[in-house]
mmCIF file of C-alpha atoms in Angstrom:
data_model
loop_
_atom_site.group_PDB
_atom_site.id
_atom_site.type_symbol
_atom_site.label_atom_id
_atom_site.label_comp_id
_atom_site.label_asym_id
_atom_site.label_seq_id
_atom_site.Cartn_x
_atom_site.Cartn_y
_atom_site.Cartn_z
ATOM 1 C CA UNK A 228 0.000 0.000 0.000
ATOM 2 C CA UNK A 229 1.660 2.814 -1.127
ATOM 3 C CA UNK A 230 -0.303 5.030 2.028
ATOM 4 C CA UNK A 231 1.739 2.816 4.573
ATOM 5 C CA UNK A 232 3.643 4.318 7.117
ATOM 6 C CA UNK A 233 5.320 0.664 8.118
ATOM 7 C CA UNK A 234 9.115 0.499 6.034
ATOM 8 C CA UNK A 235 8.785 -0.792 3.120
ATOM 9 C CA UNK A 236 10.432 -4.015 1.735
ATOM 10 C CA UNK A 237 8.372 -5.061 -1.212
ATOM 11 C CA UNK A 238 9.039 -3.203 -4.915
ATOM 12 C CA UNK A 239 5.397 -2.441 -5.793
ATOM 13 C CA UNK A 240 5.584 -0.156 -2.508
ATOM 14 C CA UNK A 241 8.502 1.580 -3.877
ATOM 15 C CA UNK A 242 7.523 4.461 -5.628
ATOM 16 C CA UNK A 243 8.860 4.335 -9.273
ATOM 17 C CA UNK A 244 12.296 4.824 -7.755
ATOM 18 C CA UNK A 245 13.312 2.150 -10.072
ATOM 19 C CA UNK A 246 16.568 3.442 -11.711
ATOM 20 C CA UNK A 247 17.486 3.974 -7.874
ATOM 21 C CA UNK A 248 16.986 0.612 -6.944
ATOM 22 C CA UNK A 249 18.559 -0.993 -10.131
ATOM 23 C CA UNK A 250 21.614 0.709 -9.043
ATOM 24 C CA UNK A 251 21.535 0.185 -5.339
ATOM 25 C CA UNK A 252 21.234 -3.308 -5.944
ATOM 26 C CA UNK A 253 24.157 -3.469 -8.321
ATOM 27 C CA UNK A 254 26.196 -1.359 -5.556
ATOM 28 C CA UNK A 255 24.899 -4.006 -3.108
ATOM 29 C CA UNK A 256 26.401 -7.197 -4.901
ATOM 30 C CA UNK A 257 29.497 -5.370 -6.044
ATOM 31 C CA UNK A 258 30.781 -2.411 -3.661
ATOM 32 C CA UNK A 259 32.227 -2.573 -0.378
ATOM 33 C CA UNK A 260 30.803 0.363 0.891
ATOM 34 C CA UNK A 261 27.635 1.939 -0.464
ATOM 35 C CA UNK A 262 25.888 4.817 0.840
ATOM 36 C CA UNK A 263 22.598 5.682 0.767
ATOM 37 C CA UNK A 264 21.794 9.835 1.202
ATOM 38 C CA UNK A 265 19.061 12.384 0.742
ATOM 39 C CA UNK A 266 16.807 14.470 2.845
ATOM 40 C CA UNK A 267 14.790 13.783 5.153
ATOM 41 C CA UNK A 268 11.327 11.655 3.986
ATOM 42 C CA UNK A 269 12.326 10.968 0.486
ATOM 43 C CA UNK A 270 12.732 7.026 0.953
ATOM 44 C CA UNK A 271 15.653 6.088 1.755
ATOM 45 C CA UNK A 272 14.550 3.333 4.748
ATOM 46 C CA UNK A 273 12.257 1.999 2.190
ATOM 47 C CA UNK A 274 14.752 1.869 -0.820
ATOM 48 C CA UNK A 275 17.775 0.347 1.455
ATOM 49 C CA UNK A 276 14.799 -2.573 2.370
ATOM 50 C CA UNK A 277 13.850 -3.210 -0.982
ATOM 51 C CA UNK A 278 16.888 -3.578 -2.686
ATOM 52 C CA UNK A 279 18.536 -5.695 0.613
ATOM 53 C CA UNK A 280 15.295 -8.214 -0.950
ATOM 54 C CA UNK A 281 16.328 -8.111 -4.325
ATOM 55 C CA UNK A 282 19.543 -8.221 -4.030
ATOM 56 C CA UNK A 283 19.446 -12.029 -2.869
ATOM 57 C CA UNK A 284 22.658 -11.414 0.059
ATOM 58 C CA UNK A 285 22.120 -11.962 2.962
ATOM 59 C CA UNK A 286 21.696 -9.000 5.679
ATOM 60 C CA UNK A 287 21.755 -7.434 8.360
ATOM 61 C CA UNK A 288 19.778 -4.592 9.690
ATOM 62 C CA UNK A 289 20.464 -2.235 12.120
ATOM 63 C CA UNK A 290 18.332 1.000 12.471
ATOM 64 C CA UNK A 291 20.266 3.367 15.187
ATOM 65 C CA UNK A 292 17.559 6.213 14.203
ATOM 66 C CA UNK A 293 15.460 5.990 17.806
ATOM 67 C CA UNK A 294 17.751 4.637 20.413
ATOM 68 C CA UNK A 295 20.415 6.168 23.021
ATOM 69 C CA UNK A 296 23.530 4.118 23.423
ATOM 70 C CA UNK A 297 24.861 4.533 26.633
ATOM 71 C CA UNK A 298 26.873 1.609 27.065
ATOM 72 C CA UNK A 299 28.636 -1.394 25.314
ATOM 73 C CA UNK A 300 25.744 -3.531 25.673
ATOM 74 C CA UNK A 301 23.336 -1.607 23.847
ATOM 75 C CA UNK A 302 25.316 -1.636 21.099
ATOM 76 C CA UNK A 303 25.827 -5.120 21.494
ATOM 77 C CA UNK A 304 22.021 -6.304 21.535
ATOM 78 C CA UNK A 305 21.520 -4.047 18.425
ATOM 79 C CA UNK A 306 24.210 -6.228 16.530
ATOM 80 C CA UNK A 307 22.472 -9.490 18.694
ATOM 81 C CA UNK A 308 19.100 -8.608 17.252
ATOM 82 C CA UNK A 309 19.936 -8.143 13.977
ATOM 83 C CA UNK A 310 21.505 -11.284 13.792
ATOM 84 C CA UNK A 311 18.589 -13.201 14.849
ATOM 85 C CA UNK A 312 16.185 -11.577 12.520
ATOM 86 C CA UNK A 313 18.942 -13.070 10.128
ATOM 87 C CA UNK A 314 18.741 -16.142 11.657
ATOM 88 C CA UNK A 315 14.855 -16.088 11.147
ATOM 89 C CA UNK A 316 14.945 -15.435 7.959
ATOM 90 C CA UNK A 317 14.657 -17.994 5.311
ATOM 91 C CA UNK A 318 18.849 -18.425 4.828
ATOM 92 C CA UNK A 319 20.587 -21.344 3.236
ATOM 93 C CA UNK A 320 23.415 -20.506 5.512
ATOM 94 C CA UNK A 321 22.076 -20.623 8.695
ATOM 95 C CA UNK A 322 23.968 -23.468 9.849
ATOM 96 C CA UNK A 323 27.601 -21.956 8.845
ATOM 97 C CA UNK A 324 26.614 -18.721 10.861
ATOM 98 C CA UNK A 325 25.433 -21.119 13.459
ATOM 99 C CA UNK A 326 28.799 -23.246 13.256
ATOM 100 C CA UNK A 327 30.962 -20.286 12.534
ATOM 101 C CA UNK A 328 29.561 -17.975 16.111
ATOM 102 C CA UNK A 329 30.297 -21.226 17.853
ATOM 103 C CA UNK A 330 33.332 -20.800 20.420
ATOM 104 C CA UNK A 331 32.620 -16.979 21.123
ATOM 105 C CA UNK A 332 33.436 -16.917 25.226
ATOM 106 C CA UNK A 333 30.377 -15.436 26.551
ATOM 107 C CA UNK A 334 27.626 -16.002 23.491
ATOM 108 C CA UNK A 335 24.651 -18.438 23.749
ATOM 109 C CA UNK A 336 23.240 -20.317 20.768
ATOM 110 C CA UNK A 337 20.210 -22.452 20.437
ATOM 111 C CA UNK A 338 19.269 -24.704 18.144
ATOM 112 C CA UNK A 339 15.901 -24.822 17.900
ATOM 113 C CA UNK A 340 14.885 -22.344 16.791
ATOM 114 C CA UNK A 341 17.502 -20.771 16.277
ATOM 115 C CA UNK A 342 18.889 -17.847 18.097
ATOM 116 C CA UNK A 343 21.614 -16.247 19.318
ATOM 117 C CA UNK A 344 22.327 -14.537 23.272
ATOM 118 C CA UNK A 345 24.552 -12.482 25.401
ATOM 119 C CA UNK A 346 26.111 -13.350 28.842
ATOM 120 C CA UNK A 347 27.652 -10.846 30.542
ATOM 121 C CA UNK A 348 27.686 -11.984 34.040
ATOM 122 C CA UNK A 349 31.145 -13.350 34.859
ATOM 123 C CA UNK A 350 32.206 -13.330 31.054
ATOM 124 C CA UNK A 351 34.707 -11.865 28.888
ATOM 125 C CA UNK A 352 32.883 -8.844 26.699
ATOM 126 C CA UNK A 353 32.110 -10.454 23.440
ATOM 127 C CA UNK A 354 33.565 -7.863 20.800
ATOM 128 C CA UNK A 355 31.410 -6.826 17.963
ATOM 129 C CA UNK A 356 34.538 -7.107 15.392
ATOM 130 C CA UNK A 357 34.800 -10.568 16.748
ATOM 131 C CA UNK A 358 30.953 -11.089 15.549
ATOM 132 C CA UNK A 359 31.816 -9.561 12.042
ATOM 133 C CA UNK A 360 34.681 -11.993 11.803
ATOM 134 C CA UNK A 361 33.467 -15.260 12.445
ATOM 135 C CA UNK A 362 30.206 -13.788 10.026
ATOM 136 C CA UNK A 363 32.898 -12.991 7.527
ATOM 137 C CA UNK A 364 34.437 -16.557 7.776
ATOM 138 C CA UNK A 365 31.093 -17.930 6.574
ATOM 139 C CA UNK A 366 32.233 -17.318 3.142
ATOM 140 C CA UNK A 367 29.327 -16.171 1.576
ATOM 141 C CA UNK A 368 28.827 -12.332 1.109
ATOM 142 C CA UNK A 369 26.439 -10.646 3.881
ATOM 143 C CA UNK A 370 25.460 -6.912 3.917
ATOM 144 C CA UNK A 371 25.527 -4.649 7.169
ATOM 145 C CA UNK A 372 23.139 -2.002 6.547
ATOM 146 C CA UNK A 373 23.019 0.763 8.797
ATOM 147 C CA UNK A 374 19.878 3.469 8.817
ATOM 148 C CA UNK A 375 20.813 7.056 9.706
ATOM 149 C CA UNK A 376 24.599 5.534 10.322
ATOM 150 C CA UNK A 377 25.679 9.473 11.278
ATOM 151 C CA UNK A 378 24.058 8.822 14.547
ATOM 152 C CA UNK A 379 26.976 6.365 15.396
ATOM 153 C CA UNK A 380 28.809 9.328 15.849
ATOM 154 C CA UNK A 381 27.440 9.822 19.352
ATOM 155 C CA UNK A 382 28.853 6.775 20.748
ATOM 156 C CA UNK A 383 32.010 7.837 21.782
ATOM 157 C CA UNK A 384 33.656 4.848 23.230
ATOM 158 C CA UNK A 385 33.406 2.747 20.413
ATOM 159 C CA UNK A 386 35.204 4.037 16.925
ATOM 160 C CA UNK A 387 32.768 2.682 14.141
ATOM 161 C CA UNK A 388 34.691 4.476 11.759
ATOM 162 C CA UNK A 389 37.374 2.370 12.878
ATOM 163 C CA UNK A 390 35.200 -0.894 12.901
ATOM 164 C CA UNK A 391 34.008 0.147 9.157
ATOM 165 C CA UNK A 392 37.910 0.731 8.049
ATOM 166 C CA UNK A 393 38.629 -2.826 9.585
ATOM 167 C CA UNK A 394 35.627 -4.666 7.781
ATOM 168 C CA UNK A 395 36.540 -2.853 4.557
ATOM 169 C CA UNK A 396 40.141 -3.546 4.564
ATOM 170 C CA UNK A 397 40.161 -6.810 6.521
ATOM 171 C CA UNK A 398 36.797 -8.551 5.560
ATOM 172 C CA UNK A 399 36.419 -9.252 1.777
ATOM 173 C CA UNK A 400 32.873 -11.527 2.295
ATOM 174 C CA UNK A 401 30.681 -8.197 3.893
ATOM 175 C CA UNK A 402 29.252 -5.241 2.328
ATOM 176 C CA UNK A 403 28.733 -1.931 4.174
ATOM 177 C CA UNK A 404 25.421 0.057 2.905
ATOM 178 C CA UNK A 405 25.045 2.987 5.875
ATOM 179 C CA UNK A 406 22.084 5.463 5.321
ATOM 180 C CA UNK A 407 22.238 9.029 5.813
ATOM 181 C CA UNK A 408 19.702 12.301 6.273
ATOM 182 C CA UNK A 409 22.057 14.437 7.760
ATOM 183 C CA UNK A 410 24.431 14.228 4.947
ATOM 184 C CA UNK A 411 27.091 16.499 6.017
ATOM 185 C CA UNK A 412 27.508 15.127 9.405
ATOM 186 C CA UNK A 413 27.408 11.272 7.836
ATOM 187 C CA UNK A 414 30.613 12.412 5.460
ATOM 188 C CA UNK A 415 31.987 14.255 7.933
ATOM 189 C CA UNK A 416 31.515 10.352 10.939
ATOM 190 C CA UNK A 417 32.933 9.038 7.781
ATOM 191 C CA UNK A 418 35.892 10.707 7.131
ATOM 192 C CA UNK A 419 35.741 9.718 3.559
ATOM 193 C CA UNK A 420 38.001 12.710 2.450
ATOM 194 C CA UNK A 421 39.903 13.434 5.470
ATOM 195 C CA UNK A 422 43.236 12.214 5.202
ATOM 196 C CA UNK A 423 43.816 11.894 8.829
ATOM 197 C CA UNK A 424 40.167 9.323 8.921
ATOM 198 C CA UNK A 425 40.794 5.999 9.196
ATOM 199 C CA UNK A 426 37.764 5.259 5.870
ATOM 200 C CA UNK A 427 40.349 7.559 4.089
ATOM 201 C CA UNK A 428 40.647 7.202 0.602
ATOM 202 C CA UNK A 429 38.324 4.238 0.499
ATOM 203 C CA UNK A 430 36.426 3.513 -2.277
ATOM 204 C CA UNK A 431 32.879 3.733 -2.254
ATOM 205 C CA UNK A 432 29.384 4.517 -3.952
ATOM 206 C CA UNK A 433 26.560 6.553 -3.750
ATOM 207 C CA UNK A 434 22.599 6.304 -4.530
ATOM 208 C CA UNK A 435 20.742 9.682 -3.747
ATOM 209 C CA UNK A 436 16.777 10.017 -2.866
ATOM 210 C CA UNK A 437 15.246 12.473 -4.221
ATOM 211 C CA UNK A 438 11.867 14.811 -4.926
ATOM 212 C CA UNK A 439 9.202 13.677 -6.717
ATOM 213 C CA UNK A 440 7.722 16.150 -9.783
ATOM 214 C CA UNK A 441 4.674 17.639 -9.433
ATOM 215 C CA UNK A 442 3.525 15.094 -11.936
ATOM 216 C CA UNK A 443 4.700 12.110 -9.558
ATOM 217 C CA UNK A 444 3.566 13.885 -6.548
ATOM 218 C CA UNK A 445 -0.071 13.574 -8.260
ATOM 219 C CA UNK A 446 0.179 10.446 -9.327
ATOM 220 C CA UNK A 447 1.350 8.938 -6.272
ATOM 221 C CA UNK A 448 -1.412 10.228 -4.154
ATOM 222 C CA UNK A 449 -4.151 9.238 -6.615
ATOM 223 C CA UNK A 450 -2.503 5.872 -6.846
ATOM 224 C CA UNK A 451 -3.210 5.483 -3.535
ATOM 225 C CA UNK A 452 -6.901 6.829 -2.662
ATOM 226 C CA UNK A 453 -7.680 4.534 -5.741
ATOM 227 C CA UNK A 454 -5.751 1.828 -3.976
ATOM 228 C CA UNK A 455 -8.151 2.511 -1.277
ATOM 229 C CA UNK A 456 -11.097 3.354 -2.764
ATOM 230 C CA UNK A 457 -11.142 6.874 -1.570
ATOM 231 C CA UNK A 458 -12.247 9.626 -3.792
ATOM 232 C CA UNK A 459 -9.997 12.414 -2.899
ATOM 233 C CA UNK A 460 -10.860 15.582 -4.203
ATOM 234 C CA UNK A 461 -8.919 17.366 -6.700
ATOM 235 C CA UNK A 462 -8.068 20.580 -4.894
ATOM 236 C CA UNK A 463 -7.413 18.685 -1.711
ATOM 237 C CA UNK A 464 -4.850 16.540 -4.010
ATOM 238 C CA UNK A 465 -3.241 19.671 -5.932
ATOM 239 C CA UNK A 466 -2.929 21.888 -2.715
ATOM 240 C CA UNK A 467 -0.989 18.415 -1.351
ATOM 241 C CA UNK A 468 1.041 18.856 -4.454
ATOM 242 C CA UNK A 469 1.732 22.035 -3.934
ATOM 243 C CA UNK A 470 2.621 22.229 -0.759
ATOM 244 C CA UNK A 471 4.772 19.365 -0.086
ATOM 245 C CA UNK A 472 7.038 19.946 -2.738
ATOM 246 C CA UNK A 473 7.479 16.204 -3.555
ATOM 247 C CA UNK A 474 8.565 15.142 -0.366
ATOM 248 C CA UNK A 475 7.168 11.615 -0.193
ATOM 249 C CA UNK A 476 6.763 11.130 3.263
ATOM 250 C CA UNK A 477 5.153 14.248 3.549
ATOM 251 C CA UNK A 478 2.829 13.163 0.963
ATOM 252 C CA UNK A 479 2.460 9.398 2.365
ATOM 253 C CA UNK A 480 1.535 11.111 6.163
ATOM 254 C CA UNK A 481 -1.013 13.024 4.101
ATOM 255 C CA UNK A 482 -2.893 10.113 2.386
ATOM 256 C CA UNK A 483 -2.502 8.057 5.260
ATOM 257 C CA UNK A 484 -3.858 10.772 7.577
ATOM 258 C CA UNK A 485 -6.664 11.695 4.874
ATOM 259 C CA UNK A 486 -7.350 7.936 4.900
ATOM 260 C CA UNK A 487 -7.431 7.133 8.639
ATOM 261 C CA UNK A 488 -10.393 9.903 9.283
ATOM 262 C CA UNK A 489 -12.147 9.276 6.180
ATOM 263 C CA UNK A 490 -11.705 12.518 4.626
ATOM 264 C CA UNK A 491 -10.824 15.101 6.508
ATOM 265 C CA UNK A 492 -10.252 19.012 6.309
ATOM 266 C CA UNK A 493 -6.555 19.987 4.606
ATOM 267 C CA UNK A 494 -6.149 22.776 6.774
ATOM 268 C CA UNK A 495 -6.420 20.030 9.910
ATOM 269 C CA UNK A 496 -4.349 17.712 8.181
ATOM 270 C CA UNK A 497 -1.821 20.565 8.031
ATOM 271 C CA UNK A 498 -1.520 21.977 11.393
ATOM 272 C CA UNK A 499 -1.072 18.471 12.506
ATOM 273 C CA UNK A 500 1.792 17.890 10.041
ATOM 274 C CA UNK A 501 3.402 21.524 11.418
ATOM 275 C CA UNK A 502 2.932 20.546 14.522
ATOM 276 C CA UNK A 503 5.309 17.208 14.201
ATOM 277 C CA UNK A 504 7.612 19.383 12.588
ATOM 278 C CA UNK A 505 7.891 21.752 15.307
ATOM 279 C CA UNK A 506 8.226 19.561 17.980
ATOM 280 C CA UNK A 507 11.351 17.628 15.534
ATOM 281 C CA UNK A 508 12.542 21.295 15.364
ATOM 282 C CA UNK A 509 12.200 22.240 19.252
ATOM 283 C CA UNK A 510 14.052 19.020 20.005
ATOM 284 C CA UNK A 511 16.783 19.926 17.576
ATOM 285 C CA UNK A 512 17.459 23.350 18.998
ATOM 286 C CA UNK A 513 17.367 22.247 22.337
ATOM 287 C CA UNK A 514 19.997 19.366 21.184
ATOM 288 C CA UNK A 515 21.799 22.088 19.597
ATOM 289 C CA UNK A 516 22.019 24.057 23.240
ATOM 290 C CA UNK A 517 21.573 28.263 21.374
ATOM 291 C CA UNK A 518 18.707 29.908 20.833
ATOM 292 C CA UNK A 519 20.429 31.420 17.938
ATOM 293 C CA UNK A 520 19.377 28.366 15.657
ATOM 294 C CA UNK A 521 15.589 29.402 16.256
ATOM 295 C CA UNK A 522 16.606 32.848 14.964
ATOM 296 C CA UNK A 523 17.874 31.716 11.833
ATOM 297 C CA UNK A 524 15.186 29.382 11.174
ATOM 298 C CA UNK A 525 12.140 32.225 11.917
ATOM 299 C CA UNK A 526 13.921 34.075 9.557
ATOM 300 C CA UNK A 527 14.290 31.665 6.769
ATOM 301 C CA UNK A 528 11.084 30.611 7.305
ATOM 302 C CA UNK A 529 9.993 33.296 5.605
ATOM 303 C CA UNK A 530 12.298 33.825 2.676
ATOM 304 C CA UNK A 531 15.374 32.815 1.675
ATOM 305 C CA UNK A 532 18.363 34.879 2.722
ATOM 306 C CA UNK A 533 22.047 35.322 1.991
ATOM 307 C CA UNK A 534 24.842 34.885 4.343
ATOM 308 C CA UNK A 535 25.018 38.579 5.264
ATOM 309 C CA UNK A 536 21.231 39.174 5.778
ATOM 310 C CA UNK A 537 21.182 36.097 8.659
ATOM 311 C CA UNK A 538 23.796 37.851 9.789
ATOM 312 C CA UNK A 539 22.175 40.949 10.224
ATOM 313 C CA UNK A 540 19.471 39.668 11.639
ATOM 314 C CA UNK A 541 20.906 37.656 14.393
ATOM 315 C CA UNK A 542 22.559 40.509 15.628
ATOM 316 C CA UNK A 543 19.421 43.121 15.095
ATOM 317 C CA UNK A 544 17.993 40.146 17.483
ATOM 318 C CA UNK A 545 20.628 40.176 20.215
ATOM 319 C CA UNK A 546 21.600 43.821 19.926
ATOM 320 C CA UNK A 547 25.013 43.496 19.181
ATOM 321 C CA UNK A 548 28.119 42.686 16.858
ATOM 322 C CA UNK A 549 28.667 38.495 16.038
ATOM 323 C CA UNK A 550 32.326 37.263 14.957
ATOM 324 C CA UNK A 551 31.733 35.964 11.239
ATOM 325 C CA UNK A 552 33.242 32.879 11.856
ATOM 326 C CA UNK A 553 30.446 31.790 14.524
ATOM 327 C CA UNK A 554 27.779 33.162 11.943
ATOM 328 C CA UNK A 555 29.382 30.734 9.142
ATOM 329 C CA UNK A 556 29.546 27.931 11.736
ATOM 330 C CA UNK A 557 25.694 27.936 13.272
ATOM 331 C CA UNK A 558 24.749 27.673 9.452
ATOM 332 C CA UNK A 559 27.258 24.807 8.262
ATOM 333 C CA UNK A 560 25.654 22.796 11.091
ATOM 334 C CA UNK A 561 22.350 23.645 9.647
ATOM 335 C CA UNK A 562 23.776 22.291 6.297
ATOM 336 C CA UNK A 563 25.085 19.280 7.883
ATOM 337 C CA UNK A 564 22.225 18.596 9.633
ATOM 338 C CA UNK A 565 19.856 18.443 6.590
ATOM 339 C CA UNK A 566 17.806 21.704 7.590
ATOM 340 C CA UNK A 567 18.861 23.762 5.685
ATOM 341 C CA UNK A 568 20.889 23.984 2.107
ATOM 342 C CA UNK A 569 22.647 26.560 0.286
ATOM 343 C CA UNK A 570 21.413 27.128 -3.107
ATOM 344 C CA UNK A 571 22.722 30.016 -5.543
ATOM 345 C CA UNK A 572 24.524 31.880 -2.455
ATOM 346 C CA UNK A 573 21.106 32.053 -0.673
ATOM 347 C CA UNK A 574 20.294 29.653 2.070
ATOM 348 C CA UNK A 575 16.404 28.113 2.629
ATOM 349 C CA UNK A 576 14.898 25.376 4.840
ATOM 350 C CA UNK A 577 14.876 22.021 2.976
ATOM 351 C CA UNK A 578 11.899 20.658 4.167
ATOM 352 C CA UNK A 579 8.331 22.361 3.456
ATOM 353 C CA UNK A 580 6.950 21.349 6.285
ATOM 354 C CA UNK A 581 9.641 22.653 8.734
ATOM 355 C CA UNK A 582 9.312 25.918 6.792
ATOM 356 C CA UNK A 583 6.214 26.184 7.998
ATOM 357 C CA UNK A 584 6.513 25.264 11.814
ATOM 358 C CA UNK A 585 10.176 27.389 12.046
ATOM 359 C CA UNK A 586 7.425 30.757 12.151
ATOM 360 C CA UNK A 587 6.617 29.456 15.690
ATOM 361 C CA UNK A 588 10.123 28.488 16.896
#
């Protein structure tokens, strides 16, 4: 159902993102690392899920988008998990994973079914490159996929830019996909092009998400009332063109929302989008500790603005001079983060929808 909000893993719930997933798949089968990048709500989840189907490898999931690691162990029963929804999968290699984790000092395997656990009272830690190993040994090629891998970055007693440079350089039977909406800060956990990064200079591909057309936006959203039987009507349907700008989740929340109250207002549907918005964007700025980001983002909201205008603006708002450097940095984290991009020397908000809410930051 193209309306679902559930990630997607079949290809007629992919939205004719077809070239995309030809090529993801080929990256899939023949890269070592592949990574997966666009803004926020334009499909990436559901892309990375389909194309781990069809590429017929093996996988691994691990979504890091909605949990805090604050110790070893959580990171450990992410990699644990995702190993047993492996194992529950329909795998021809079951029994070499099985027969190859066998012998780990402090790791529990049943049989039947099968399934793998964690001791960690009076036991040696089990290591997580120890895990990739032994999967490695298997001898048959398994992807790690990581969603939203940037968040990584917050776990800073474990190096996974160091565990990625070891499986790349040391482990020739797994492929890394890792999934990114905060593109700048996923290059920059990467390290891809710094030449003191341990991922320096390592090879690697790319698939970008992107906006639908107007015409696509349309489509999609009739495809779906008709899916449903729902008779949408058509200014409802071009004002949801219109003002989503081909963001597909935005347009998926609205059909599904539409859907779930059988028919409802636009303008409800749309103060209840801004409102999940905001509260994304209030949690951001209080993440980001400085009230200054809410500044910038009230501004933009309203118009696009060059680097010296934001500028003058911020400091209108404080009453007082700012260092240029500290204006240029508050903005690159914007960038990084995904809120914001820099088009034509002018920066805007990405996202429609966060246009909107940043008025009532």
């Amino acid at each position: 159902m193209l309306f679902s909000i559930e990630p997607k893993s079949r290809r007629e719930d992919l939205y004719d993102f077809n070239h995309e997933l030809e090529v993801l798949v080929k990256f899939l089968r023949g890269s070592r690392l592949t990574l997966v990048t666009g803004l926020r709500r334009t499909g990436k989840t559901s892309l990375m899920r389909v194309a781990l189907n069809e590429a017929d490898i093996d996988y691994i999931y691990l979504d890091v988008r909605f949990s805090v690691y604050t110790s070893y162990r959580d990171v450990l029963d992410l990699f644990v998990k995702a190993l047993n929804d492996l194992l529950r999968r329909e795998s021809s290699i079951i029994d070499k994973i099985i027969n190859a984790l066998k012998g780990i000092e402090g790791l529990k395997i049943s049989l039947n079914p099968p399934e793998i656990a964690v001791k960690f009272r009076g036991k040696p830690r089990v290591s997580i490159t120890d895990l990739l190993t032994r999967l490695n040994d298997v001898g048959e090629l398994v992807v790690i996929a990581v969603d939203e891998a940037q968040e990584l970055r917050k776990v800073n007693w474990l190096r996974f830019d160091r565990l990625f440079a070891y499986v790349f350089d040391n482990l020739t039977n797994i492929r890394l996909v890792l999934s990114g909406s905060q593109v700048g800060l996923l290059y920059s956990f990467l390290g891809l092009h710094d030449p003191k990064a341990p991922l320096f200079g390592r090879a690697y591909m790319e698939v970008k998400t992107r906006k639908l057309s107007p015409d696509e936006s349309m489509d999609f959203l009739e495809r779906g009332f008709n899916q449903l039987g729902i008779n949408c009507p058509k200014d409802a349907l071009e004002r949801a063109v219109e003002t989503f700008d081909g963001i597909i989740g935005w347009l998926t929340y609205f059909g599904y929302t539409y859907a779930m109250r059988g028919s409802a207002d636009f303008d409800e549907i749309m103060k209840d989008a801004v409102q999940l918005a905001l509260s994304e964007l209030r949690n951001l700025v209080t993440l980001l500790r400085s009230s200054r980001y809410s500044v910038i983002l009230r501004a933009l909201a309203r118009e696009s603005m060059p680097w010296r205008l934001i500028k003058r603006r911020l400091e209108d708002y404080e009453g007082k001079e700012i260092n240029a450097a500290t204006i240029s940095e508050l903005l690159n984290n914007l960038v990084n983060l995904g809120i914001i991009e820099k088009v034509d020397d002018y920066y805007r908000i990405s996202d429609p929808v966060y246009r909107l809410a940043a008025e009532y930051l």
